């Protein structure tokens, strides 16, 4: 696992580097950790774009950790992001960067271990693939790239970050294979990935690609509750 710690405080950087080494040793995991002292250095580094996890200080001179995270996500970074901060004030601001966890300074060893547990859970989820058949060909689709799935006419279409794929499986069989969170069956003909929702509307989900996905009329309250619960769990770093 490759970890990057971006923090303008040398002592805080070193603490997380030391924690990475200790965690790797205790869990028989090879972790390569490197420190960077500002967001500009992070954004210029090719190494950061290939990292498995980024520990980003929210309060830094110049661009903040949240600014850097948004830029990297915009460039396609799909690894885990953990924000470090002295305040809970910016939890909501970092939500749209799909953060895995927040660590309050001074970072304790138990809280770091909890962050790493959630990082490893995310990495396992994002390594998953969905086995499908498209035009009589077997394909493995990265689960992390599936934005939503719809039935249109007699076709089942996977809308992914790399384009649309028409598959032979039914929506129900795909729902079972995906195994729930972060996927949500919100309508008879749709399954959404809640990580790609931009905004929840009164009767639909507005996806990040601009598509509005309807909610089942008789399940709207339950769907809204499920989505909001998922949001709050992510914001508090309690995603399982």
Short mmCIF file of C-alpha atoms in Angstrom, two decimals, residues 24-206:
data_model
loop_
_atom_site.label_atom_id
_atom_site.label_comp_id
_atom_site.label_asym_id
_atom_site.label_seq_id
_atom_site.Cartn_x
_atom_site.Cartn_y
_atom_site.Cartn_z
CA UNK A 24 2.19 -2.17 8.55
CA UNK A 25 4.40 -4.10 10.96
CA UNK A 26 1.54 -5.08 13.27
CA UNK A 27 -0.75 -6.11 10.40
CA UNK A 28 1.85 -7.77 8.15
CA UNK A 29 1.18 -5.19 5.47
CA UNK A 30 3.77 -3.44 3.33
CA UNK A 31 3.10 0.31 3.50
CA UNK A 32 5.29 2.84 1.74
CA UNK A 33 4.67 6.26 3.26
CA UNK A 34 5.94 9.61 2.00
CA UNK A 35 5.39 13.14 3.26
CA UNK A 36 4.64 16.32 1.32
CA UNK A 37 4.51 19.75 2.88
CA UNK A 38 1.87 21.50 0.77
CA UNK A 39 -0.93 20.92 -1.69
CA UNK A 40 1.07 22.31 -4.62
CA UNK A 41 3.74 19.66 -4.15
CA UNK A 42 1.04 17.00 -3.88
CA UNK A 43 -0.70 18.06 -7.08
CA UNK A 44 2.55 18.14 -9.05
CA UNK A 45 3.53 14.66 -7.94
CA UNK A 46 2.77 11.70 -10.16
CA UNK A 47 3.27 9.52 -7.12
CA UNK A 48 0.28 11.04 -5.35
CA UNK A 49 -2.03 10.22 -8.27
CA UNK A 50 -1.09 6.55 -7.93
CA UNK A 51 -1.33 6.38 -4.14
CA UNK A 52 -3.74 4.06 -2.37
CA UNK A 53 -4.46 6.56 0.41
CA UNK A 54 -3.91 10.27 0.90
CA UNK A 55 -3.82 11.83 4.37
CA UNK A 56 -4.61 15.49 3.75
CA UNK A 57 -4.44 18.28 6.28
CA UNK A 58 -7.43 20.55 5.75
CA UNK A 59 -5.72 23.71 7.04
CA UNK A 60 -2.60 24.48 4.99
CA UNK A 61 -1.05 27.61 3.58
CA UNK A 62 -2.20 28.16 0.01
CA UNK A 63 -4.54 25.46 -1.30
CA UNK A 64 -6.30 23.48 1.42
CA UNK A 65 -6.49 19.73 1.64
CA UNK A 66 -10.10 19.88 0.47
CA UNK A 67 -9.08 21.94 -2.59
CA UNK A 68 -6.38 19.40 -3.43
CA UNK A 69 -8.79 16.49 -2.98
CA UNK A 70 -11.36 18.04 -5.31
CA UNK A 71 -8.73 18.61 -7.99
CA UNK A 72 -7.42 15.05 -7.72
CA UNK A 73 -10.91 13.57 -7.80
CA UNK A 74 -11.59 15.66 -10.89
CA UNK A 75 -8.55 14.08 -12.51
CA UNK A 76 -9.84 10.60 -11.75
CA UNK A 77 -8.16 9.72 -8.44
CA UNK A 78 -10.12 6.81 -6.92
CA UNK A 79 -7.99 5.95 -3.90
CA UNK A 80 -8.94 6.60 -0.29
CA UNK A 81 -8.78 10.09 1.21
CA UNK A 82 -8.46 10.76 4.93
CA UNK A 83 -8.62 14.36 6.12
CA UNK A 84 -6.74 15.48 9.22
CA UNK A 85 -8.01 18.57 10.97
CA UNK A 86 -8.18 20.45 14.25
CA UNK A 87 -11.92 21.10 13.83
CA UNK A 88 -15.08 19.34 12.66
CA UNK A 89 -16.15 22.58 10.96
CA UNK A 90 -15.30 21.46 7.43
CA UNK A 91 -16.70 17.92 7.53
CA UNK A 92 -19.53 18.81 5.15
CA UNK A 93 -17.17 20.66 2.78
CA UNK A 94 -15.14 17.53 2.24
CA UNK A 95 -18.11 15.27 1.63
CA UNK A 96 -18.14 15.74 -2.15
CA UNK A 97 -14.57 14.42 -2.32
CA UNK A 98 -15.79 10.99 -1.16
CA UNK A 99 -13.61 11.04 1.95
CA UNK A 100 -13.21 7.72 3.76
CA UNK A 101 -12.52 9.22 7.19
CA UNK A 102 -11.65 12.33 9.22
CA UNK A 103 -8.98 12.38 11.92
CA UNK A 104 -8.95 15.02 14.62
CA UNK A 105 -5.55 16.30 15.72
CA UNK A 106 -3.65 15.32 17.71
CA UNK A 107 -4.15 11.98 16.00
CA UNK A 108 -4.24 9.06 18.42
CA UNK A 109 -3.10 5.56 17.58
CA UNK A 110 -6.59 3.99 18.03
CA UNK A 111 -8.20 6.60 15.76
CA UNK A 112 -5.50 6.03 13.13
CA UNK A 113 -6.17 2.28 13.24
CA UNK A 114 -9.88 2.93 12.73
CA UNK A 115 -9.09 5.14 9.75
CA UNK A 116 -6.93 2.41 8.24
CA UNK A 117 -9.68 -0.15 8.73
CA UNK A 118 -12.03 2.03 6.71
CA UNK A 119 -9.35 2.70 4.09
CA UNK A 120 -8.78 -1.02 3.63
CA UNK A 121 -12.54 -1.62 3.40
CA UNK A 122 -12.80 0.99 0.67
CA UNK A 123 -9.84 -0.38 -1.25
CA UNK A 124 -11.33 -3.87 -1.12
CA UNK A 125 -14.66 -2.56 -2.42
CA UNK A 126 -13.00 -0.61 -5.17
CA UNK A 127 -10.95 -3.61 -6.25
CA UNK A 128 -14.14 -5.58 -6.86
CA UNK A 129 -15.37 -6.34 -10.34
CA UNK A 130 -18.81 -7.28 -11.60
CA UNK A 131 -18.85 -10.21 -14.02
CA UNK A 132 -21.30 -9.53 -16.86
CA UNK A 133 -22.07 -10.71 -20.39
CA UNK A 134 -22.26 -8.12 -23.14
CA UNK A 135 -22.91 -9.07 -26.76
CA UNK A 136 -22.04 -12.69 -25.89
CA UNK A 137 -18.70 -11.62 -24.44
CA UNK A 138 -17.72 -12.03 -20.79
CA UNK A 139 -16.57 -8.78 -19.17
CA UNK A 140 -15.37 -7.74 -15.71
CA UNK A 141 -16.61 -4.24 -14.88
CA UNK A 142 -14.98 -2.28 -12.04
CA UNK A 143 -17.63 -1.83 -9.35
CA UNK A 144 -16.16 1.55 -8.40
CA UNK A 145 -16.92 2.94 -11.86
CA UNK A 146 -20.60 1.97 -11.99
CA UNK A 147 -22.63 5.17 -11.60
CA UNK A 148 -26.10 3.73 -12.11
CA UNK A 149 -27.88 0.92 -13.91
CA UNK A 150 -31.13 1.15 -15.83
CA UNK A 151 -33.51 -0.98 -17.80
CA UNK A 152 -34.48 0.74 -21.04
CA UNK A 153 -36.83 -1.13 -23.31
CA UNK A 154 -35.57 -4.70 -23.20
CA UNK A 155 -31.98 -3.70 -22.43
CA UNK A 156 -30.10 -3.50 -19.13
CA UNK A 157 -27.53 -0.70 -19.34
CA UNK A 158 -24.61 -0.09 -16.99
CA UNK A 159 -23.63 3.59 -16.99
CA UNK A 160 -19.98 3.64 -15.96
CA UNK A 161 -17.23 6.23 -15.73
CA UNK A 162 -15.74 4.67 -18.89
CA UNK A 163 -18.96 4.59 -20.90
CA UNK A 164 -22.18 2.61 -21.20
CA UNK A 165 -22.30 -1.18 -21.35
CA UNK A 166 -25.40 -3.15 -22.37
CA UNK A 167 -25.54 -6.49 -20.56
CA UNK A 168 -27.72 -9.59 -20.65
CA UNK A 169 -28.30 -9.85 -16.88
CA UNK A 170 -31.52 -8.69 -15.26
CA UNK A 171 -31.61 -5.74 -12.90
CA UNK A 172 -32.52 -8.02 -10.00
CA UNK A 173 -29.55 -10.34 -10.61
CA UNK A 174 -27.19 -7.35 -10.79
CA UNK A 175 -28.65 -5.94 -7.58
CA UNK A 176 -27.94 -9.23 -5.82
CA UNK A 177 -24.40 -9.42 -7.24
CA UNK A 178 -23.57 -5.85 -6.14
CA UNK A 179 -24.56 -6.69 -2.59
CA UNK A 180 -26.11 -3.43 -1.37
CA UNK A 181 -24.34 -0.28 -0.11
CA UNK A 182 -23.33 1.93 -1.84
CA UNK A 183 -25.86 0.65 -4.41
CA UNK A 184 -29.54 1.43 -3.93
CA UNK A 185 -32.55 0.14 -5.90
CA UNK A 186 -34.51 3.38 -6.05
CA UNK A 187 -37.02 2.58 -8.77
CA UNK A 188 -38.32 -0.43 -10.67
CA UNK A 189 -35.94 0.26 -13.54
CA UNK A 190 -32.96 1.82 -11.75
CA UNK A 191 -30.13 1.06 -9.34
CA UNK A 192 -27.92 3.99 -8.32
CA UNK A 193 -24.45 4.15 -6.82
CA UNK A 194 -24.88 6.63 -3.97
CA UNK A 195 -21.24 7.72 -4.36
CA UNK A 196 -22.25 9.35 -7.67
CA UNK A 197 -25.26 11.29 -6.38
CA UNK A 198 -24.81 15.04 -6.63
CA UNK A 199 -28.01 16.04 -4.87
CA UNK A 200 -31.20 14.50 -3.54
CA UNK A 201 -34.38 16.05 -4.93
CA UNK A 202 -37.99 15.79 -3.75
CA UNK A 203 -38.79 12.87 -6.05
CA UNK A 204 -35.46 11.90 -7.63
CA UNK A 205 -31.69 11.69 -7.33
CA UNK A 206 -29.59 14.13 -9.35
#
